[in-house]
Amino acid sequence: MKNKIKKKIEKIIKRAIPFLAVLCLISGMSIPVYGTEKQEKAEERKENAAAFRTNQAPKVVITDIYHRHIGSPDTFGGCYQNPIEHVHQGSAQTGGGCYTKPVRHTHQGSEQTGGGCYGKEIPHVHQGNAADGGGCFSVPIKHEHQDSCYEERECTVSYMTVNVLSTETGRCFSGHGDTAFVRAEGIGTHDSCDIGTENTIIRYCQQCGFMAPTMHDYQAVICGKNEETVEGYKTGCGKEQDEIERYEPDCGYEENATEYYEPECGKDADGYGLACGLREDVPCGRLTVTNENQDTAEKVTLSVKLEDLTGGKLEPYDNPYIWRDENGNQAGSGDKIQVEKNGNYSVTLRLKNKDVDESGLTSKILVDNIWKADPQPSASAGAAPSEHPKASERPAPAQSPAISEDSGHDPDPDNTPDNNPDPAPSGNGQTMPEINHENKQQEEDSGNKKSGNESAVPEKIRATPVGRNTKAQEQKADSNPSPSITPFPKIMKETKKAELPKRQAMEEIRYKTGQTERKDSIFANPVVRIITVTAGVLILIIGILLWLLYLRNSVKVYNDDGEGRMIYLGRCLVRLLEDAYTIKITEAMVEKAYTNRYGIKPGLFGLGREDEALVIYKDSKNATAYISKEMIIVL
């Protein structure tokens, strides 16, 4: 609540300082004192008449043509064609600002072959053991008999006849000699070796009646093992100890975890800078209008010339100049015309360029040196001129283009006929300038008298140059219109007596007769005026200095409306906090904002502080930017 009251008081003070300064300046201006108006206006009329007699309308009028930037700094086109590189706000690692699109991690490489994320080598370690098996030791090792496992022994084989097949003659070594032998199927039984029993064909002496036993040597196993005996196990995994079995990821990310952020602002440029090479405060061309007749003539020639200050960028149309008179009627075209009447003439330049200020394409010039012989007035045109006009009879003022629309207004607040005679028409419809009869009489007395049969002719008067009148001269011109330089006979005019309002007339009578004392204003005292003006100037300077100090210590804040336009939100004061410049975006600005994208323009504050850090706070968030002509941040 206190901050709001403080802000309101500051706003009232800021608004009151310029008002007080202007009030003091206005109060210190010259305030007329009652009773002195007539004398001052009489002096002004004398000065004005002299000025109009010695001045003439300018013969050359130069109008500057200024460049006007077209297009928008937010979009490409017109004068704005230099892209301003966009600098992404936020960070690819932490996001924020322009970086709002998360990129999920996907492991590259392979667990078997490595590469990519799989950079950690995992060596093979055999599981189990050779004695008990298990794990990698899955292939049993069976006993294989060696020479040491055998011992040579004799085995007796006994036979038994099963089936007689045939008989044949043979020799019996048991004493029977040549006798019949039996051939039969039999079974041999080994008593020692591992053969055991076997079917065989036997042949024996029929007289002996049996097959005699036989013997053979064999290798008897003495190791106590057979070939199915498992003596141990060997590896069946197909890998060697410490051989690289596989690879594990060492990238530091889990699968589908957010690896980094990509910008989604979609901007390559923050705007566009000027590419036209022109400035709006420097003329890009000049339109020069010249009255080529220096003296009086029945016709004068007006010419116009375009000076291109851009080096050829101005492109006029064919026949680009259009002339008009003071009533707006077309008076001709081309770079030269001739005119036969005094007045204000204007010329308009037609350009193909759209990037110029159109107010500079029209120039005006006042023509006041056209002279034509006027016909002599008839007897019915007015009263006959007298040799010596009366004090109340004055020549009629001549009509001139320098006369404003309200030139008929009486500048004298008293409306006395002595100070403001009414203009009367001349015989040819023109009017003559108002000339003070007292001055005229003095000129005649000093040797400029004319003969009794000749008419008095006013001297030539040059019109005050257009655009060079002071405010006081303009007010005088209302009561003293510019005279024509055309000489013609003095015309007698009928004067009328203006009656003052009753109350004002009574006050005037009492003042003249000494019944009312002269009233002086407090500001008539020069000391009071000096003090007032000095105080007003000091207050104005203090106000300007305070305003410049405020601009020097504040920055402008803008907001993106979502369509590329920056909306002005207000100004923020800059504070120095822990050796860093900081500003805070207020709640009122946040309420008016459309998006969370803000533009900061430091203005005067940025002078001499380029590339220094500025911390921008909004609620609990903050962002840091380096001071430049324009800073874009997202909060």
XYZ file of C-alpha atoms in Angstrom:
635
model
C 0.000 0.000 0.000
C 2.818 2.413 0.873
C 4.553 1.683 -2.426
C 1.389 2.493 -4.370
C 0.958 5.809 -2.517
C 4.631 6.605 -3.121
C 4.285 5.868 -6.846
C 1.198 8.086 -7.097
C 3.027 10.957 -5.369
C 5.985 10.545 -7.730
C 3.668 10.660 -10.769
C 1.945 13.816 -9.457
C 5.328 15.504 -8.876
C 6.557 14.575 -12.348
C 3.434 15.990 -13.948
C 3.382 19.117 -11.753
C 6.989 20.232 -12.390
C 6.525 21.050 -16.140
C 3.141 22.635 -15.385
C 4.631 24.917 -12.696
C 7.513 25.864 -14.986
C 5.143 26.792 -17.825
C 2.902 28.681 -15.386
C 5.875 30.710 -14.101
C 7.014 31.492 -17.634
C 3.532 32.571 -18.665
C 3.200 34.692 -15.522
C 6.551 36.372 -16.229
C 5.584 37.429 -19.754
C 4.911 41.076 -20.482
C 1.380 41.841 -19.257
C -0.069 45.078 -20.621
C -1.054 47.679 -18.033
C -4.444 49.285 -18.299
C -4.304 52.531 -20.259
C -1.180 51.733 -22.305
C -2.752 49.532 -25.018
C -3.479 52.341 -27.455
C 0.009 53.750 -27.295
C 1.641 50.308 -27.793
C -0.572 49.399 -30.754
C 0.041 52.734 -32.387
C 3.772 52.094 -32.149
C 3.286 48.571 -33.504
C 1.352 49.919 -36.487
C 4.149 52.346 -37.233
C 6.780 49.587 -37.068
C 4.604 47.250 -39.142
C 4.059 49.806 -41.858
C 7.805 50.414 -42.059
C 8.489 46.665 -42.191
C 6.022 46.126 -45.025
C 7.518 49.012 -46.952
C 11.021 47.534 -46.677
C 10.251 43.791 -47.126
C 9.245 41.783 -50.112
C 8.217 38.176 -50.621
C 11.174 35.784 -51.076
C 12.176 34.919 -54.639
C 13.468 31.448 -53.779
C 11.732 28.925 -51.517
C 13.555 25.711 -50.598
C 11.576 22.801 -49.171
C 13.408 19.811 -47.720
C 12.173 16.343 -48.610
C 12.662 13.823 -45.831
C 12.876 10.071 -46.023
C 10.201 8.079 -44.208
C 10.994 4.496 -43.276
C 8.399 2.079 -44.592
C 7.818 -1.475 -43.494
C 8.137 -2.939 -40.044
C 11.223 -4.015 -38.074
C 9.321 -7.195 -37.230
C 8.785 -8.322 -40.831
C 10.957 -8.318 -43.926
C 10.174 -5.627 -46.461
C 10.430 -1.929 -47.248
C 13.421 -0.304 -45.597
C 13.796 -3.203 -43.152
C 15.755 -5.899 -45.000
C 18.802 -6.564 -42.818
C 18.021 -9.567 -40.616
C 18.959 -9.237 -36.951
C 20.356 -12.603 -35.911
C 18.233 -14.324 -33.296
C 20.105 -15.402 -30.173
C 18.424 -18.322 -28.446
C 17.631 -17.773 -24.801
C 17.916 -20.604 -22.296
C 20.221 -23.613 -22.495
C 20.283 -26.834 -24.469
C 21.303 -28.700 -21.307
C 18.800 -27.255 -18.826
C 16.062 -26.016 -21.177
C 14.137 -22.805 -20.732
C 13.817 -19.828 -23.039
C 13.801 -21.000 -26.629
C 14.844 -24.550 -25.632
C 11.514 -26.229 -24.852
C 11.604 -29.437 -26.951
C 13.078 -32.398 -24.991
C 15.204 -34.873 -26.940
C 15.033 -38.454 -25.562
C 18.206 -40.520 -25.346
C 18.543 -43.721 -27.373
C 21.627 -45.848 -26.825
C 23.846 -46.040 -29.867
C 26.091 -49.026 -30.595
C 25.648 -52.644 -29.490
C 26.121 -54.641 -26.308
C 27.910 -57.353 -28.283
C 30.149 -55.243 -30.533
C 30.407 -52.032 -28.499
C 30.598 -48.573 -30.022
C 28.411 -45.511 -29.382
C 27.122 -45.494 -25.860
C 28.561 -49.003 -25.226
C 32.078 -48.133 -24.276
C 32.561 -50.144 -21.076
C 34.291 -53.534 -21.659
C 33.075 -56.492 -19.598
C 35.653 -59.410 -19.589
C 34.512 -63.040 -19.353
C 35.011 -64.855 -16.039
C 34.427 -68.635 -16.030
C 31.761 -69.764 -13.663
C 32.045 -73.197 -11.890
C 35.254 -75.262 -11.723
C 36.998 -78.102 -13.536
C 36.591 -80.586 -10.709
C 32.939 -80.183 -9.872
C 31.655 -78.701 -13.112
C 28.868 -76.136 -13.255
C 28.725 -72.735 -14.979
C 31.129 -72.609 -17.813
C 32.517 -76.110 -16.916
C 29.781 -78.092 -18.511
C 31.701 -80.661 -20.640
C 32.660 -83.827 -18.680
C 36.136 -85.328 -19.122
C 35.956 -89.216 -19.238
C 38.742 -91.587 -18.389
C 40.827 -92.836 -21.244
C 42.975 -95.915 -20.585
C 46.634 -95.370 -20.926
C 49.349 -98.057 -21.188
C 49.771 -97.917 -17.483
C 46.160 -98.947 -17.040
C 46.813 -102.388 -18.667
C 48.651 -105.579 -17.630
C 49.212 -108.538 -20.005
C 47.532 -111.814 -18.839
C 46.385 -115.195 -20.237
C 42.755 -116.120 -20.677
C 41.516 -119.719 -21.135
C 38.642 -120.176 -23.541
C 36.517 -123.301 -23.107
C 34.069 -124.412 -25.837
C 30.710 -126.072 -25.894
C 29.127 -127.608 -28.992
C 25.695 -126.305 -29.852
C 24.957 -127.634 -33.325
C 26.959 -130.006 -35.579
C 27.162 -128.696 -39.000
C 29.189 -131.317 -40.843
C 32.017 -133.766 -40.661
C 35.231 -133.740 -42.558
C 38.608 -135.531 -42.464
C 41.353 -134.080 -40.413
C 44.455 -134.973 -38.486
C 44.193 -135.448 -34.723
C 47.335 -134.661 -32.826
C 46.119 -136.442 -29.793
C 47.114 -139.837 -31.320
C 44.166 -140.600 -33.558
C 45.921 -139.607 -36.700
C 43.845 -138.946 -39.751
C 40.304 -139.242 -38.635
C 36.873 -137.633 -38.906
C 36.536 -134.102 -37.583
C 33.272 -132.442 -36.562
C 32.441 -128.950 -37.682
C 29.853 -127.339 -35.401
C 28.414 -124.157 -33.962
C 29.582 -123.610 -30.434
C 30.017 -121.112 -27.609
C 33.423 -119.986 -26.401
C 33.703 -118.867 -22.783
C 36.608 -116.670 -21.737
C 37.411 -117.079 -18.136
C 39.538 -113.954 -17.611
C 39.173 -111.269 -20.266
C 36.325 -108.973 -20.784
C 35.059 -110.880 -23.841
C 33.047 -113.245 -21.725
C 31.079 -115.665 -23.972
C 30.841 -115.527 -27.701
C 29.345 -117.645 -30.517
C 31.901 -119.222 -32.706
C 32.449 -122.122 -35.158
C 34.441 -124.919 -33.621
C 36.180 -127.931 -35.204
C 37.326 -130.893 -33.199
C 38.234 -134.586 -33.538
C 35.189 -136.794 -33.587
C 37.004 -139.443 -31.653
C 38.098 -136.986 -28.978
C 34.524 -135.802 -28.771
C 35.198 -132.169 -27.641
C 36.968 -129.032 -28.568
C 40.131 -128.643 -26.586
C 40.404 -125.352 -24.566
C 42.505 -122.591 -26.002
C 44.409 -119.724 -24.405
C 45.123 -116.161 -25.526
C 46.865 -113.134 -24.060
C 44.913 -109.993 -23.256
C 45.505 -106.620 -21.622
C 43.877 -106.650 -18.294
C 42.716 -103.197 -16.941
C 44.351 -102.666 -13.629
C 43.507 -98.882 -13.090
C 40.074 -99.633 -11.739
C 38.321 -97.252 -14.147
C 36.360 -97.615 -17.305
C 35.826 -95.214 -20.183
C 32.641 -93.817 -18.690
C 34.374 -92.752 -15.568
C 34.314 -88.861 -15.385
C 37.609 -87.596 -14.263
C 36.721 -83.826 -14.445
C 35.054 -81.089 -16.531
C 36.165 -78.648 -19.142
C 34.640 -75.315 -20.282
C 31.830 -75.407 -22.726
C 31.066 -71.624 -22.894
C 33.347 -71.145 -25.849
C 35.127 -68.189 -24.253
C 38.500 -67.656 -22.783
C 39.165 -66.221 -19.378
C 39.335 -62.357 -19.507
C 38.120 -62.394 -23.050
C 35.791 -59.356 -23.751
C 32.443 -60.928 -23.265
C 30.194 -57.860 -23.837
C 29.929 -54.076 -23.531
C 27.890 -51.890 -21.212
C 26.778 -48.248 -21.829
C 28.847 -45.572 -20.177
C 27.126 -42.489 -21.754
C 25.531 -41.530 -18.433
C 21.941 -41.627 -19.729
C 19.152 -44.075 -19.229
C 17.231 -45.243 -22.244
C 14.479 -42.645 -23.125
C 15.840 -40.195 -20.558
C 15.902 -36.473 -21.580
C 19.324 -35.970 -23.088
C 19.042 -32.266 -24.075
C 16.577 -29.655 -25.357
C 16.085 -28.240 -28.821
C 14.761 -24.712 -29.559
C 11.125 -24.443 -30.617
C 10.951 -20.678 -31.111
C 11.317 -21.174 -34.865
C 13.240 -17.946 -35.276
C 16.361 -17.245 -37.224
C 16.036 -13.477 -36.763
C 14.673 -11.234 -34.011
C 13.683 -8.617 -36.530
C 15.088 -6.653 -39.405
C 17.316 -3.621 -39.478
C 17.317 -0.733 -41.902
C 18.893 -1.392 -45.279
C 17.848 1.778 -47.092
C 20.920 3.718 -45.968
C 18.813 6.829 -45.328
C 17.831 8.719 -42.186
C 14.527 10.355 -41.361
C 16.180 13.428 -39.823
C 18.420 14.175 -42.810
C 16.915 15.554 -46.052
C 16.958 13.130 -48.959
C 16.098 15.819 -51.473
C 15.311 19.498 -51.903
C 12.524 21.149 -53.879
C 13.581 24.655 -54.954
C 10.900 27.032 -56.267
C 12.151 30.287 -57.830
C 10.406 33.502 -58.864
C 12.631 34.370 -61.825
C 11.408 37.966 -62.043
C 13.208 40.140 -59.530
C 11.350 43.349 -60.409
C 7.727 44.118 -61.164
C 6.221 42.727 -64.325
C 2.859 41.966 -65.851
C 3.752 38.259 -65.830
C 6.275 36.383 -63.754
C 7.907 33.014 -64.389
C 7.953 30.409 -61.626
C 10.375 27.503 -61.912
C 10.971 24.415 -59.800
C 13.986 22.124 -59.523
C 14.472 18.824 -57.669
C 17.838 18.150 -56.031
C 18.330 14.442 -55.320
C 20.526 14.032 -52.213
C 20.291 10.210 -52.208
C 22.516 9.640 -55.216
C 19.720 8.647 -57.574
C 17.170 6.873 -55.366
C 14.391 9.413 -55.973
C 12.275 8.432 -59.003
C 9.953 11.181 -60.322
C 7.075 10.375 -62.662
C 7.034 11.724 -66.194
C 5.894 15.370 -66.018
C 6.178 15.257 -62.218
C 5.279 18.855 -61.305
C 1.706 20.086 -60.782
C 1.144 23.822 -60.051
C -1.907 25.206 -58.205
C -3.043 28.653 -57.215
C -4.101 29.699 -53.745
C -7.667 28.455 -54.398
C -6.439 24.956 -55.226
C -7.089 25.248 -58.952
C -4.477 23.734 -61.253
C -2.322 26.502 -62.736
C -0.148 24.344 -64.988
C 2.440 21.583 -65.069
C 6.122 21.193 -65.874
C 9.170 22.745 -64.334
C 8.147 26.314 -65.365
C 4.907 28.264 -65.542
C 3.901 31.916 -66.012
C 1.364 33.566 -63.738
C -0.473 36.870 -64.142
C -1.849 37.402 -60.641
C -0.301 37.980 -57.279
C -0.939 35.278 -54.697
C 0.270 32.092 -53.110
C 1.224 29.391 -55.613
C 2.085 25.806 -54.780
C 3.834 23.079 -56.737
C 3.520 19.368 -55.960
C 6.178 16.823 -56.923
C 4.957 13.371 -57.922
C 7.396 10.605 -56.983
C 7.262 6.868 -57.514
C 8.936 6.451 -54.143
C 6.691 5.477 -51.250
C 9.394 6.025 -48.642
C 9.243 9.836 -48.488
C 7.349 12.228 -46.249
C 4.591 13.619 -48.474
C 4.539 16.912 -46.588
C 7.866 17.765 -48.252
C 6.555 17.134 -51.781
C 4.592 20.382 -51.872
C 6.243 23.807 -51.804
C 4.596 27.255 -51.756
C 5.832 30.616 -52.932
C 4.255 34.062 -52.584
C 4.107 36.204 -55.732
C 3.695 39.941 -55.035
C 5.594 41.639 -57.850
C 2.983 41.520 -60.627
C 2.046 45.025 -61.780
C -0.705 45.994 -64.192
C -1.898 49.483 -65.124
C -5.183 50.049 -63.309
C -8.017 52.002 -64.982
C -8.754 55.475 -63.621
C -11.673 55.439 -61.185
C -14.911 57.024 -62.342
C -16.661 59.844 -60.511
C -19.135 57.415 -59.007
C -16.422 55.203 -57.589
C -16.065 57.309 -54.522
C -15.615 60.776 -53.172
C -13.381 63.136 -55.203
C -9.848 63.273 -53.871
C -8.990 66.439 -52.111
C -5.693 68.236 -52.268
C -5.182 67.845 -48.574
C -7.162 64.995 -47.049
C -8.547 65.359 -43.592
C -6.997 63.597 -40.639
C -9.747 60.983 -40.628
C -9.443 60.284 -44.345
C -6.891 57.638 -45.235
C -5.943 55.713 -48.368
C -7.557 52.283 -48.559
C -5.263 49.327 -47.902
C -4.306 47.172 -50.929
C -5.062 43.467 -51.034
C -1.980 41.215 -50.789
C -1.547 37.458 -50.570
C 0.202 37.905 -47.235
C -3.125 38.862 -45.639
C -4.528 36.123 -43.412
C -8.179 35.096 -43.371
C -8.895 37.066 -40.223
C -7.075 40.226 -41.424
C -10.257 42.190 -40.931
C -10.121 41.667 -37.153
C -9.421 44.821 -35.211
C -6.268 44.268 -33.131
C -7.090 47.267 -30.950
C -9.194 46.105 -27.999
C -10.729 49.569 -27.681
C -12.022 49.479 -31.286
C -11.414 53.201 -31.602
C -11.767 54.634 -35.099
C -8.523 56.615 -34.639
C -6.409 53.493 -34.449
C -8.165 51.092 -36.861
C -9.778 52.636 -39.896
C -11.970 50.376 -42.003
C -10.554 49.510 -45.431
C -12.429 50.894 -48.392
C -12.466 49.410 -51.911
C -10.557 51.146 -54.658
C -11.841 51.819 -58.094
C -10.343 48.635 -59.573
C -11.420 46.359 -56.778
C -8.003 46.309 -55.095
C -7.223 47.725 -51.666
C -4.362 49.896 -50.576
C -2.349 49.383 -47.372
C -3.308 51.322 -44.276
C -0.932 54.251 -43.877
C -0.812 56.419 -40.787
C -1.910 59.871 -41.793
C 0.398 61.552 -39.285
C 3.434 59.868 -40.864
C 2.202 60.810 -44.332
C 1.740 64.403 -43.275
C 5.298 64.502 -41.877
C 6.660 63.171 -45.167
C 4.820 65.881 -47.082
C 6.151 68.548 -44.726
C 9.749 67.334 -45.165
C 9.769 68.076 -48.895
C 7.861 65.199 -50.425
C 4.735 67.294 -51.143
C 3.059 66.889 -54.480
C 1.347 69.580 -56.567
C -2.268 70.476 -55.937
C -3.413 68.890 -59.181
C -1.481 65.654 -58.599
C -2.678 62.695 -56.557
C -0.522 61.413 -53.679
C 0.992 57.993 -54.482
C 2.260 55.645 -51.739
C 5.833 54.325 -51.959
C 6.647 50.631 -52.937
C 6.559 48.191 -50.042
C 8.020 44.680 -50.109
C 6.057 41.943 -48.375
C 7.627 40.249 -45.384
C 9.198 36.900 -46.508
C 6.986 33.915 -45.919
C 8.013 31.916 -42.873
C 10.189 34.666 -41.419
C 7.569 36.727 -39.540
C 7.725 36.718 -35.812
C 4.549 36.286 -33.855
C 4.380 40.001 -33.196
C 4.784 40.752 -36.916
C 1.971 38.346 -37.761
C -0.305 40.139 -35.312
C 0.711 43.467 -36.814
C 0.057 42.128 -40.296
C -3.589 41.530 -39.283
C -4.075 45.244 -38.641
C -1.717 46.409 -41.445
C -2.256 44.242 -44.569
C 0.564 43.968 -47.080
C 0.226 46.809 -49.600
C 0.342 46.315 -53.328
C 3.253 47.969 -55.050
C 0.938 49.234 -57.792
C 0.789 53.061 -57.596
C -2.619 54.679 -58.118
C -4.378 57.854 -56.941
C -5.277 58.304 -53.319
C -8.917 57.458 -52.683
C -10.943 59.298 -50.107
C -12.866 57.031 -47.790
C -15.822 57.507 -45.572
C -14.980 56.963 -41.934
C -17.290 55.646 -39.283
C -17.146 56.253 -35.612
C -17.090 53.064 -33.552
C -19.004 53.264 -30.321
C -17.593 51.572 -27.259
C -19.781 49.510 -24.949
C -21.370 51.750 -22.358
C -19.382 50.421 -19.392
C -16.084 50.522 -21.273
C -16.845 54.008 -22.563
C -17.550 55.265 -19.067
C -14.282 53.812 -17.810
C -12.465 55.477 -20.723
C -14.105 58.827 -19.952
C -13.278 58.609 -16.277
C -9.664 57.701 -17.080
C -9.332 60.622 -19.468
C -10.840 63.076 -17.022
C -8.654 61.846 -14.173
C -11.501 60.217 -12.242
C -9.856 56.771 -12.224
C -6.309 56.136 -11.159
C -4.090 54.121 -13.397
C -3.968 50.472 -12.291
C -0.587 48.778 -12.436
C -0.219 45.002 -12.516
C 2.172 43.377 -10.031
C 4.055 41.963 -13.010
C 4.619 45.463 -14.406
C 7.546 45.655 -11.971
C 10.698 44.481 -13.873
C 12.148 42.915 -10.712
C 9.049 40.728 -10.276
C 9.233 39.689 -13.921
C 12.914 38.758 -13.672
C 12.350 36.721 -10.494
C 9.323 34.960 -12.017
C 11.067 34.118 -15.287
C 14.210 32.972 -13.449
C 12.182 30.735 -11.113
C 10.245 29.299 -14.056
C 13.423 28.567 -16.006
C 15.041 26.932 -12.952
C 11.985 24.757 -12.324
C 11.882 23.802 -16.010
C 15.602 22.912 -16.024
C 15.202 20.897 -12.808
C 12.224 19.084 -14.343
C 14.190 18.305 -17.513
C 17.184 17.088 -15.478
C 14.945 14.876 -13.321
C 13.301 13.476 -16.432
C 16.690 12.773 -18.045
C 17.878 11.193 -14.777
C 14.806 8.975 -14.795
C 15.441 7.969 -18.428
C 19.127 7.334 -17.623
C 18.230 4.969 -14.788
C 15.342 3.064 -16.354
C 14.696 0.741 -19.272
C 11.699 0.100 -21.507
C 9.932 -3.258 -21.302
C 8.014 -4.754 -24.244
C 6.104 -8.016 -24.680
C 5.553 -10.227 -27.705
C 1.807 -10.390 -28.453
C 2.203 -13.788 -30.107
C 2.049 -12.363 -33.633
C 5.551 -10.926 -33.802
C 4.619 -7.449 -32.540
C 6.232 -5.984 -29.443
C 3.728 -4.259 -27.111
C 5.055 -1.517 -24.804
C 4.428 -2.374 -21.138
C 6.242 0.444 -19.338
C 9.568 1.380 -17.788
C 11.457 -0.313 -14.972
C 13.967 1.347 -12.679
C 17.428 -0.250 -12.673
C 18.933 -1.161 -9.320
C 22.472 -2.188 -8.459
C 22.389 -5.397 -6.426
C 25.589 -7.203 -5.478
C 27.604 -5.549 -8.264
C 24.974 -6.476 -10.880
C 22.303 -4.359 -12.540
C 18.809 -5.715 -11.961
C 15.237 -4.861 -12.973
C 11.954 -6.403 -11.909
C 8.987 -6.892 -14.220
C 6.039 -5.702 -12.143
C 2.743 -7.478 -11.641
C 0.975 -4.793 -13.653
C 3.251 -5.553 -16.611
C 2.688 -9.296 -16.228
C -1.080 -8.734 -16.305
C -0.786 -6.786 -19.561
C 1.614 -9.309 -21.142
C 0.447 -11.770 -23.800
C 3.347 -14.220 -23.717
C 6.400 -14.974 -21.592
C 8.712 -13.443 -24.219
C 9.897 -9.969 -23.262
C 11.974 -7.337 -25.043
C 14.215 -5.018 -23.021
C 15.424 -1.744 -24.555
C 17.913 0.065 -22.288
C 17.838 3.430 -24.102
C 19.998 6.034 -22.316
C 20.841 3.533 -19.583
C 22.716 1.365 -22.087
C 25.162 4.109 -23.072
C 28.648 3.079 -21.943
C 27.382 -0.197 -20.426
C 27.511 -2.467 -23.476
C 28.232 -6.149 -22.775
C 27.563 -5.733 -19.026
C 25.149 -8.169 -17.387
C 21.556 -7.215 -16.590
C 19.477 -9.567 -14.414
C 15.724 -9.532 -15.142
C 13.387 -10.791 -12.390
C 9.770 -11.868 -12.776
C 8.123 -13.433 -9.736
C 10.488 -16.231 -8.671
C 12.160 -16.543 -12.070
C 15.096 -14.621 -13.425
C 17.205 -14.427 -16.549
C 20.505 -12.759 -17.355
C 21.250 -10.903 -20.598
C 24.099 -8.750 -21.779
C 23.185 -5.115 -22.277
C 22.670 -4.298 -25.954
C 20.366 -2.171 -28.075
C 17.574 -4.720 -27.618
C 17.509 -7.842 -25.446
C 15.018 -10.687 -25.882
C 14.415 -12.953 -22.891
C 11.863 -15.612 -22.027
C 10.581 -15.867 -18.442
